[in-house]
PDB file of C-alpha atoms in Angstrom:
ATOM      1  CA  MET I1033     136.787 -12.114 126.539  1.00  0.00           C
ATOM      2  CA  ALA I1034     137.973 -12.649 123.028  1.00  0.00           C
ATOM      3  CA  GLU I1035     135.814 -13.757 120.099  1.00  0.00           C
ATOM      4  CA  GLY I1036     134.229 -17.208 120.536  1.00  0.00           C
ATOM      5  CA  GLY I1037     134.603 -17.027 124.389  1.00  0.00           C
ATOM      6  CA  ARG I1038     138.408 -17.392 124.407  1.00  0.00           C
ATOM      7  CA  ARG I1039     140.177 -15.400 127.042  1.00  0.00           C
ATOM      8  CA  ALA I1040     142.366 -12.704 125.561  1.00  0.00           C
ATOM      9  CA  VAL I1041     146.101 -13.637 125.697  1.00  0.00           C
ATOM     10  CA  LYS I1042     148.794 -10.941 125.842  1.00  0.00           C
ATOM     11  CA  PRO I1043     150.733 -10.966 122.569  1.00  0.00           C
ATOM     12  CA  GLN I1044     154.347 -12.049 122.817  1.00  0.00           C
ATOM     13  CA  GLY I1045     156.910 -10.445 120.524  1.00  0.00           C
ATOM     14  CA  GLU I1046     157.801  -7.173 118.905  1.00  0.00           C
ATOM     15  CA  ILE I1047     156.412  -5.198 115.989  1.00  0.00           C
ATOM     16  CA  THR I1048     158.549  -5.915 112.940  1.00  0.00           C
ATOM     17  CA  ARG I1049     159.079  -3.822 109.792  1.00  0.00           C
ATOM     18  CA  GLY I1050     156.209  -5.539 108.061  1.00  0.00           C
ATOM     19  CA  THR I1051     157.479  -5.383 104.497  1.00  0.00           C
ATOM     20  CA  THR I1052     155.867  -7.812 102.112  1.00  0.00           C
ATOM     21  CA  ASN I1053     155.022  -8.354  98.461  1.00  0.00           C
ATOM     22  CA  PRO I1054     152.428 -10.412  96.543  1.00  0.00           C
ATOM     23  CA  ASN I1055     153.707 -13.891  95.735  1.00  0.00           C
ATOM     24  CA  ARG I1056     156.693 -13.458  98.009  1.00  0.00           C
ATOM     25  CA  LEU I1057     155.908 -16.611  99.904  1.00  0.00           C
ATOM     26  CA  ARG I1058     154.740 -18.841  97.033  1.00  0.00           C
ATOM     27  CA  ARG I1059     157.679 -21.253  97.415  1.00  0.00           C
ATOM     28  CA  VAL I1060     157.128 -21.972 101.093  1.00  0.00           C
ATOM     29  CA  ASP I1061     153.348 -22.139 100.578  1.00  0.00           C
ATOM     30  CA  ARG I1062     153.828 -24.768  97.910  1.00  0.00           C
ATOM     31  CA  TRP I1063     156.121 -26.733 100.194  1.00  0.00           C
ATOM     32  CA  ILE I1064     153.618 -26.485 103.152  1.00  0.00           C
ATOM     33  CA  GLY I1065     150.937 -28.008 100.939  1.00  0.00           C
ATOM     34  CA  TRP I1066     153.289 -30.973 100.384  1.00  0.00           C
ATOM     35  CA  TRP I1067     155.003 -31.459 103.741  1.00  0.00           C
ATOM     36  CA  CYS I1068     151.970 -30.564 105.962  1.00  0.00           C
ATOM     37  CA  GLY I1069     149.278 -31.825 103.600  1.00  0.00           C
ATOM     38  CA  GLY I1070     148.690 -35.037 105.529  1.00  0.00           C
ATOM     39  CA  ALA I1071     148.361 -33.146 108.836  1.00  0.00           C
ATOM     40  CA  LEU I1072     145.874 -30.785 107.244  1.00  0.00           C
ATOM     41  CA  ALA I1073     143.849 -33.571 105.680  1.00  0.00           C
ATOM     42  CA  ASP I1074     143.590 -35.447 108.942  1.00  0.00           C
ATOM     43  CA  ALA I1075     142.879 -32.481 111.230  1.00  0.00           C
ATOM     44  CA  ALA I1076     139.584 -32.146 112.993  1.00  0.00           C
ATOM     45  CA  ASP I1077     140.016 -28.381 112.627  1.00  0.00           C
ATOM     46  CA  PRO I1078     142.152 -27.418 109.654  1.00  0.00           C
ATOM     47  CA  LEU I1079     143.369 -24.132 111.166  1.00  0.00           C
ATOM     48  CA  VAL I1080     146.528 -22.451 109.810  1.00  0.00           C
ATOM     49  CA  VAL I1081     148.155 -19.312 111.318  1.00  0.00           C
ATOM     50  CA  ASP I1082     150.108 -16.762 109.260  1.00  0.00           C
ATOM     51  CA  LEU I1083     152.181 -15.183 111.990  1.00  0.00           C
ATOM     52  CA  GLY I1084     153.489 -11.675 111.320  1.00  0.00           C
ATOM     53  CA  TYR I1085     151.862 -11.204 107.959  1.00  0.00           C
ATOM     54  CA  GLY I1086     153.055  -7.595 107.801  1.00  0.00           C
ATOM     55  CA  ALA I1087     151.751  -4.254 106.676  1.00  0.00           C
ATOM     56  CA  THR I1088     149.294  -5.811 104.172  1.00  0.00           C
ATOM     57  CA  PRO I1089     147.307  -9.067 104.462  1.00  0.00           C
ATOM     58  CA  ILE I1090     148.232 -10.327 100.987  1.00  0.00           C
ATOM     59  CA  THR I1091     150.359 -13.289 102.205  1.00  0.00           C
ATOM     60  CA  ALA I1092     147.487 -14.600 104.329  1.00  0.00           C
ATOM     61  CA  VAL I1093     145.053 -14.239 101.415  1.00  0.00           C
ATOM     62  CA  GLU I1094     147.399 -16.197  99.148  1.00  0.00           C
ATOM     63  CA  LEU I1095     148.091 -18.874 101.778  1.00  0.00           C
ATOM     64  CA  ARG I1096     144.403 -19.609 102.096  1.00  0.00           C
ATOM     65  CA  ALA I1097     143.967 -19.842  98.325  1.00  0.00           C
ATOM     66  CA  ARG I1098     146.856 -22.224  97.994  1.00  0.00           C
ATOM     67  CA  LEU I1099     145.957 -24.491 100.856  1.00  0.00           C
ATOM     68  CA  GLU I1100     142.355 -24.727  99.709  1.00  0.00           C
ATOM     69  CA  ARG I1101     143.755 -27.075  97.070  1.00  0.00           C
ATOM     70  CA  VAL I1102     144.833 -29.352  99.894  1.00  0.00           C
ATOM     71  CA  ARG I1103     141.732 -29.026 101.978  1.00  0.00           C
ATOM     72  CA  ALA I1104     138.743 -26.961 100.788  1.00  0.00           C
ATOM     73  CA  ASP I1105     137.637 -26.019 104.306  1.00  0.00           C
ATOM     74  CA  VAL I1106     140.993 -24.771 105.509  1.00  0.00           C
ATOM     75  CA  ARG I1107     140.831 -21.750 107.866  1.00  0.00           C
ATOM     76  CA  VAL I1108     143.619 -19.199 107.889  1.00  0.00           C
ATOM     77  CA  THR I1109     144.087 -16.662 110.658  1.00  0.00           C
ATOM     78  CA  GLY I1110     146.585 -13.892 110.188  1.00  0.00           C
ATOM     79  CA  LEU I1111     148.161 -12.689 113.420  1.00  0.00           C
ATOM     80  CA  GLU I1112     149.958  -9.408 113.964  1.00  0.00           C
ATOM     81  CA  ILE I1113     151.059  -7.581 117.142  1.00  0.00           C
ATOM     82  CA  ASP I1114     150.393  -4.130 115.653  1.00  0.00           C
ATOM     83  CA  PRO I1115     146.764  -3.270 116.197  1.00  0.00           C
ATOM     84  CA  ALA I1116     146.816  -0.906 113.259  1.00  0.00           C
ATOM     85  CA  ARG I1117     147.788  -3.729 110.892  1.00  0.00           C
ATOM     86  CA  VAL I1118     145.054  -5.948 112.286  1.00  0.00           C
ATOM     87  CA  ALA I1119     142.478  -3.213 111.756  1.00  0.00           C
ATOM     88  CA  ALA I1120     143.696  -2.474 108.195  1.00  0.00           C
ATOM     89  CA  ALA I1121     143.495  -6.228 107.332  1.00  0.00           C
ATOM     90  CA  GLN I1122     139.795  -6.568 108.177  1.00  0.00           C
ATOM     91  CA  ALA I1123     138.790  -5.400 104.677  1.00  0.00           C
ATOM     92  CA  ALA I1124     140.359  -8.607 103.308  1.00  0.00           C
ATOM     93  CA  ALA I1125     138.721 -10.910 105.905  1.00  0.00           C
ATOM     94  CA  ASP I1126     136.334 -13.607 104.665  1.00  0.00           C
ATOM     95  CA  PRO I1127     135.108 -15.469 107.770  1.00  0.00           C
ATOM     96  CA  PRO I1128     135.374 -18.255 108.637  1.00  0.00           C
ATOM     97  CA  GLY I1129     137.956 -19.112 106.042  1.00  0.00           C
ATOM     98  CA  LEU I1130     140.112 -16.000 106.501  1.00  0.00           C
ATOM     99  CA  THR I1131     140.285 -13.889 109.645  1.00  0.00           C
ATOM    100  CA  PHE I1132     142.734 -11.508 111.256  1.00  0.00           C
ATOM    101  CA  ALA I1133     143.495 -10.970 114.928  1.00  0.00           C
ATOM    102  CA  ARG I1134     146.118  -9.531 117.254  1.00  0.00           C
ATOM    103  CA  GLY I1135     148.688 -12.060 118.522  1.00  0.00           C
ATOM    104  CA  GLY I1136     152.295 -13.069 118.694  1.00  0.00           C
ATOM    105  CA  PHE I1137     154.327 -16.213 119.508  1.00  0.00           C
ATOM    106  CA  GLU I1138     151.579 -17.353 121.908  1.00  0.00           C
ATOM    107  CA  LEU I1139     149.354 -17.640 118.810  1.00  0.00           C
ATOM    108  CA  ALA I1140     146.526 -15.756 120.539  1.00  0.00           C
ATOM    109  CA  GLY I1141     145.516 -18.917 122.313  1.00  0.00           C
ATOM    110  CA  LEU I1142     144.767 -20.744 119.067  1.00  0.00           C
ATOM    111  CA  ARG I1143     145.697 -24.413 118.378  1.00  0.00           C
ATOM    112  CA  PRO I1144     146.613 -24.464 114.722  1.00  0.00           C
ATOM    113  CA  VAL I1145     147.732 -27.416 112.617  1.00  0.00           C
ATOM    114  CA  VAL I1146     150.273 -25.262 110.805  1.00  0.00           C
ATOM    115  CA  VAL I1147     152.009 -22.054 111.664  1.00  0.00           C
ATOM    116  CA  ARG I1148     153.924 -20.160 108.975  1.00  0.00           C
ATOM    117  CA  ALA I1149     156.228 -17.571 110.555  1.00  0.00           C
ATOM    118  CA  PHE I1150     158.215 -15.934 107.732  1.00  0.00           C
ATOM    119  CA  ASN I1151     160.627 -13.024 107.856  1.00  0.00           C
ATOM    120  CA  VAL I1152     159.692 -12.536 111.546  1.00  0.00           C
ATOM    121  CA  LEU I1153     162.525 -13.960 113.611  1.00  0.00           C
ATOM    122  CA  ARG I1154     165.031 -12.597 111.121  1.00  0.00           C
ATOM    123  CA  GLN I1155     164.419  -9.241 112.809  1.00  0.00           C
ATOM    124  CA  TYR I1156     165.144 -10.569 116.299  1.00  0.00           C
ATOM    125  CA  ASP I1157     168.372 -11.380 118.071  1.00  0.00           C
ATOM    126  CA  GLU I1158     169.536 -14.975 117.596  1.00  0.00           C
ATOM    127  CA  SER I1159     169.241 -15.469 121.372  1.00  0.00           C
ATOM    128  CA  ALA I1160     165.418 -15.048 121.106  1.00  0.00           C
ATOM    129  CA  VAL I1161     164.889 -17.809 118.519  1.00  0.00           C
ATOM    130  CA  ALA I1162     164.836 -20.888 120.762  1.00  0.00           C
ATOM    131  CA  ALA I1163     162.264 -19.446 123.106  1.00  0.00           C
ATOM    132  CA  ALA I1164     160.051 -18.340 120.238  1.00  0.00           C
ATOM    133  CA  TRP I1165     160.198 -21.801 118.648  1.00  0.00           C
ATOM    134  CA  THR I1166     159.310 -23.491 121.933  1.00  0.00           C
ATOM    135  CA  THR I1167     156.393 -21.131 122.576  1.00  0.00           C
ATOM    136  CA  MET I1168     154.911 -21.644 119.129  1.00  0.00           C
ATOM    137  CA  THR I1169     155.319 -25.428 118.972  1.00  0.00           C
ATOM    138  CA  ALA I1170     153.776 -25.718 122.472  1.00  0.00           C
ATOM    139  CA  HIS I1171     150.597 -24.175 121.053  1.00  0.00           C
ATOM    140  CA  LEU I1172     150.324 -26.334 117.947  1.00  0.00           C
ATOM    141  CA  ALA I1173     147.553 -28.947 117.635  1.00  0.00           C
ATOM    142  CA  PRO I1174     148.763 -32.559 117.995  1.00  0.00           C
ATOM    143  CA  GLY I1175     150.552 -33.560 114.795  1.00  0.00           C
ATOM    144  CA  GLY I1176     151.000 -29.925 113.795  1.00  0.00           C
ATOM    145  CA  TRP I1177     153.913 -28.077 112.262  1.00  0.00           C
ATOM    146  CA  LEU I1178     155.757 -24.822 112.620  1.00  0.00           C
ATOM    147  CA  VAL I1179     157.420 -23.593 109.416  1.00  0.00           C
ATOM    148  CA  GLU I1180     159.789 -20.733 110.185  1.00  0.00           C
ATOM    149  CA  GLY I1181     162.225 -19.038 107.784  1.00  0.00           C
ATOM    150  CA  THR I1182     163.081 -16.150 105.549  1.00  0.00           C
ATOM    151  CA  CYS I1183     163.234 -15.156 101.912  1.00  0.00           C
ATOM    152  CA  ASP I1184     164.300 -12.255  99.717  1.00  0.00           C
ATOM    153  CA  GLU I1185     161.926  -9.444  98.846  1.00  0.00           C
ATOM    154  CA  LEU I1186     160.670 -11.076  95.636  1.00  0.00           C
ATOM    155  CA  GLY I1187     160.549 -14.647  96.974  1.00  0.00           C
ATOM    156  CA  ARG I1188     163.246 -15.868  94.567  1.00  0.00           C
ATOM    157  CA  LEU I1189     165.515 -17.220  97.295  1.00  0.00           C
ATOM    158  CA  GLY I1190     164.576 -18.596 100.715  1.00  0.00           C
ATOM    159  CA  SER I1191     165.055 -21.197 103.397  1.00  0.00           C
ATOM    160  CA  TRP I1192     163.039 -22.518 106.278  1.00  0.00           C
ATOM    161  CA  ALA I1193     162.963 -24.847 109.264  1.00  0.00           C
ATOM    162  CA  ALA I1194     160.221 -27.301 110.126  1.00  0.00           C
ATOM    163  CA  LEU I1195     159.425 -28.120 113.765  1.00  0.00           C
ATOM    164  CA  PRO I1196     156.798 -30.636 114.856  1.00  0.00           C
ATOM    165  CA  ALA I1197     154.362 -29.926 117.687  1.00  0.00           C
ATOM    166  CA  GLY I1198     156.087 -29.815 121.110  1.00  0.00           C
ATOM    167  CA  ALA I1199     159.639 -29.720 119.646  1.00  0.00           C
ATOM    168  CA  ASP I1200     162.359 -27.256 120.475  1.00  0.00           C
ATOM    169  CA  THR I1201     164.628 -28.187 117.540  1.00  0.00           C
ATOM    170  CA  PRO I1202     163.833 -28.369 113.830  1.00  0.00           C
ATOM    171  CA  VAL I1203     163.792 -31.666 112.081  1.00  0.00           C
ATOM    172  CA  SER I1204     164.569 -30.231 108.593  1.00  0.00           C
ATOM    173  CA  LEU I1205     166.005 -27.380 106.657  1.00  0.00           C
ATOM    174  CA  THR I1206     164.703 -26.531 103.148  1.00  0.00           C
ATOM    175  CA  LEU I1207     166.523 -24.410 100.571  1.00  0.00           C
ATOM    176  CA  ALA I1208     164.454 -23.105  97.658  1.00  0.00           C
ATOM    177  CA  ALA I1209     165.195 -20.833  94.750  1.00  0.00           C
ATOM    178  CA  LYS I1210     164.007 -19.612  91.403  1.00  0.00           C
ATOM    179  CA  LEU I1211     166.591 -21.578  89.432  1.00  0.00           C
ATOM    180  CA  ALA I1212     166.615 -19.197  86.504  1.00  0.00           C
ATOM    181  CA  THR I1213     168.082 -16.520  88.756  1.00  0.00           C
ATOM    182  CA  LEU I1214     170.288 -18.740  90.998  1.00  0.00           C
ATOM    183  CA  GLU I1215     173.920 -17.883  90.450  1.00  0.00           C
ATOM    184  CA  SER I1216     175.273 -20.190  93.114  1.00  0.00           C
ATOM    185  CA  PRO I1217     173.930 -22.091  96.147  1.00  0.00           C
ATOM    186  CA  ALA I1218     176.390 -20.056  98.182  1.00  0.00           C
ATOM    187  CA  THR I1219     173.808 -17.235  97.977  1.00  0.00           C
ATOM    188  CA  PHE I1220     171.558 -19.191 100.304  1.00  0.00           C
ATOM    189  CA  ALA I1221     173.807 -17.962 103.109  1.00  0.00           C
ATOM    190  CA  GLU I1222     172.103 -14.521 102.775  1.00  0.00           C
ATOM    191  CA  ARG I1223     168.673 -16.005 103.548  1.00  0.00           C
ATOM    192  CA  LEU I1224     169.263 -18.699 106.107  1.00  0.00           C
ATOM    193  CA  PRO I1225     166.871 -18.860 109.130  1.00  0.00           C
ATOM    194  CA  LYS I1226     168.032 -16.669 112.001  1.00  0.00           C
ATOM    195  CA  ALA I1227     169.202 -19.657 113.960  1.00  0.00           C
ATOM    196  CA  LEU I1228     171.747 -20.490 111.254  1.00  0.00           C
ATOM    197  CA  ILE I1229     172.721 -17.243 109.599  1.00  0.00           C
ATOM    198  CA  HIS I1230     175.518 -16.518 112.002  1.00  0.00           C
ATOM    199  CA  ARG I1231     176.671 -20.128 112.056  1.00  0.00           C
ATOM    200  CA  ASN I1232     177.691 -20.229 108.394  1.00  0.00           C
ATOM    201  CA  VAL I1233     181.377 -20.399 109.342  1.00  0.00           C
ATOM    202  CA  PRO I1234     183.985 -23.139 109.020  1.00  0.00           C
ATOM    203  CA  GLY I1235     183.398 -25.950 111.429  1.00  0.00           C
ATOM    204  CA  GLU I1236     179.634 -25.591 111.491  1.00  0.00           C
ATOM    205  CA  PRO I1237     177.362 -28.175 109.813  1.00  0.00           C
ATOM    206  CA  VAL I1238     175.444 -25.578 107.823  1.00  0.00           C
ATOM    207  CA  TYR I1239     178.723 -24.222 106.369  1.00  0.00           C
ATOM    208  CA  ASP I1240     179.715 -27.736 105.286  1.00  0.00           C
ATOM    209  CA  LEU I1241     176.288 -28.226 103.713  1.00  0.00           C
ATOM    210  CA  LEU I1242     176.388 -25.068 101.640  1.00  0.00           C
ATOM    211  CA  CYS I1243     179.963 -25.796 100.572  1.00  0.00           C
ATOM    212  CA  ALA I1244     179.049 -29.337  99.447  1.00  0.00           C
ATOM    213  CA  LEU I1245     175.976 -28.055  97.543  1.00  0.00           C
ATOM    214  CA  ASP I1246     177.998 -25.298  95.925  1.00  0.00           C
ATOM    215  CA  GLU I1247     180.692 -27.805  94.897  1.00  0.00           C
ATOM    216  CA  ALA I1248     178.040 -30.084  93.470  1.00  0.00           C
ATOM    217  CA  TRP I1249     176.558 -27.119  91.568  1.00  0.00           C
ATOM    218  CA  ARG I1250     179.982 -26.334  90.021  1.00  0.00           C
ATOM    219  CA  HIS I1251     180.488 -29.962  88.944  1.00  0.00           C
ATOM    220  CA  ALA I1252     177.056 -29.917  87.349  1.00  0.00           C
ATOM    221  CA  ALA I1253     177.923 -26.851  85.216  1.00  0.00           C
ATOM    222  CA  PRO I1254     178.068 -28.834  81.946  1.00  0.00           C
ATOM    223  CA  LEU I1255     174.358 -29.512  82.285  1.00  0.00           C
ATOM    224  CA  ALA I1256     173.576 -25.822  82.287  1.00  0.00           C
ATOM    225  CA  VAL I1257     173.275 -26.045  78.485  1.00  0.00           C
ATOM    226  CA  PHE I1258     170.026 -27.935  79.139  1.00  0.00           C
ATOM    227  CA  GLY I1259     168.768 -25.310  81.546  1.00  0.00           C
ATOM    228  CA  PRO I1260     169.137 -24.502  85.276  1.00  0.00           C
ATOM    229  CA  ARG I1261     166.667 -27.165  86.336  1.00  0.00           C
ATOM    230  CA  GLN I1262     168.740 -29.963  84.879  1.00  0.00           C
ATOM    231  CA  ARG I1263     171.818 -28.485  86.511  1.00  0.00           C
ATOM    232  CA  TRP I1264     170.040 -28.311  89.932  1.00  0.00           C
ATOM    233  CA  LEU I1265     168.769 -31.893  89.584  1.00  0.00           C
ATOM    234  CA  GLU I1266     172.326 -33.066  88.955  1.00  0.00           C
ATOM    235  CA  ALA I1267     173.690 -30.978  91.834  1.00  0.00           C
ATOM    236  CA  VAL I1268     171.235 -32.303  94.429  1.00  0.00           C
ATOM    237  CA  SER I1269     171.793 -35.865  93.151  1.00  0.00           C
ATOM    238  CA  ARG I1270     175.533 -35.391  93.619  1.00  0.00           C
ATOM    239  CA  LEU I1271     174.936 -34.015  97.086  1.00  0.00           C
ATOM    240  CA  ARG I1272     172.946 -37.066  98.007  1.00  0.00           C
ATOM    241  CA  ASP I1273     175.465 -39.434  96.412  1.00  0.00           C
ATOM    242  CA  ALA I1274     178.241 -37.758  98.395  1.00  0.00           C
ATOM    243  CA  GLY I1275     176.498 -39.009 101.593  1.00  0.00           C
ATOM    244  CA  TRP I1276     174.347 -36.039 102.608  1.00  0.00           C
ATOM    245  CA  PRO I1277     170.878 -37.134 103.761  1.00  0.00           C
ATOM    246  CA  VAL I1278     168.205 -35.728 101.490  1.00  0.00           C
ATOM    247  CA  LEU I1279     164.616 -35.969 102.652  1.00  0.00           C
ATOM    248  CA  ASP I1280     162.778 -35.278  99.380  1.00  0.00           C
ATOM    249  CA  ARG I1281     162.795 -36.695  95.863  1.00  0.00           C
ATOM    250  CA  PRO I1282     163.452 -35.422  92.365  1.00  0.00           C
ATOM    251  CA  ALA I1283     159.871 -34.207  92.004  1.00  0.00           C
ATOM    252  CA  ARG I1284     160.646 -31.610  94.656  1.00  0.00           C
ATOM    253  CA  TRP I1285     164.098 -30.833  93.290  1.00  0.00           C
ATOM    254  CA  ARG I1286     162.501 -29.903  89.973  1.00  0.00           C
ATOM    255  CA  LEU I1287     160.784 -27.084  91.845  1.00  0.00           C
ATOM    256  CA  GLY I1288     164.131 -25.672  92.932  1.00  0.00           C
ATOM    257  CA  GLU I1289     163.976 -27.218  96.385  1.00  0.00           C
ATOM    258  CA  VAL I1290     166.054 -29.489  98.541  1.00  0.00           C
ATOM    259  CA  THR I1291     165.147 -30.581 102.068  1.00  0.00           C
ATOM    260  CA  VAL I1292     167.751 -32.038 104.407  1.00  0.00           C
ATOM    261  CA  PRO I1293     167.829 -32.915 108.156  1.00  0.00           C
ATOM    262  CA  TRP I1294     168.457 -29.844 110.269  1.00  0.00           C
ATOM    263  CA  PRO I1295     172.227 -29.214 110.172  1.00  0.00           C
ATOM    264  CA  GLY I1296     173.882 -30.879 113.152  1.00  0.00           C
ATOM    265  CA  THR I1297     171.170 -33.522 113.743  1.00  0.00           C
ATOM    266  CA  ALA I1298     172.411 -36.031 111.163  1.00  0.00           C
ATOM    267  CA  ALA I1299     175.800 -37.007 109.835  1.00  0.00           C
TER     268      ALA I1299
END
């Protein structure tokens, strides 16, 4: 039997490369605190899973520290398939607020309010994504969220999907960047979620989205004299005014973000 009387569940998935860096996931962590804050605040058990934290536990440690600002008694469990990584992470554990265990897409039998799965499915075939999403969302607590995506090695550029409990399709796509280093929104193509990265071709909704955002960015070039933030604010505003649904407000745009309905689910 597993800890706490739970029956051990066979981990589902494959061992990934495990590369990570401190602060790599700061943008998605900040967004989780906003998008999932209500679910965490209302949860009877504020459990969050960091799935596939990698060769070191730093991203799980940081996730706990950031979400404690949303709910002080948040509990984070880092899950990895590789037993050696789980054993190495125990030195960073701080029960009950921070624990580490062996597990995969089945979430080790846990029922978290939030699952962050970052830079995991990127290393799988696209054909495996839908089943992984369905498995994870089926194990979420009611009202919970799966946040799945990818970012570059330093966390300067990333994107992610959000799926509610029980769903098999995302409801939103978020693009986020360090604006001081953003040359063009077209570079988001390099860091799209696995489900979209091969769909960035003419005729696909995500291609149209990136083209529209890139065009808005070019039209906003005169505002670059006031800094990249003002240029980004104008670009996202132009995107919205052109008829693209935008799910967040300027307060989020100022952070270098934009959240839209999942491409293909809204006109």
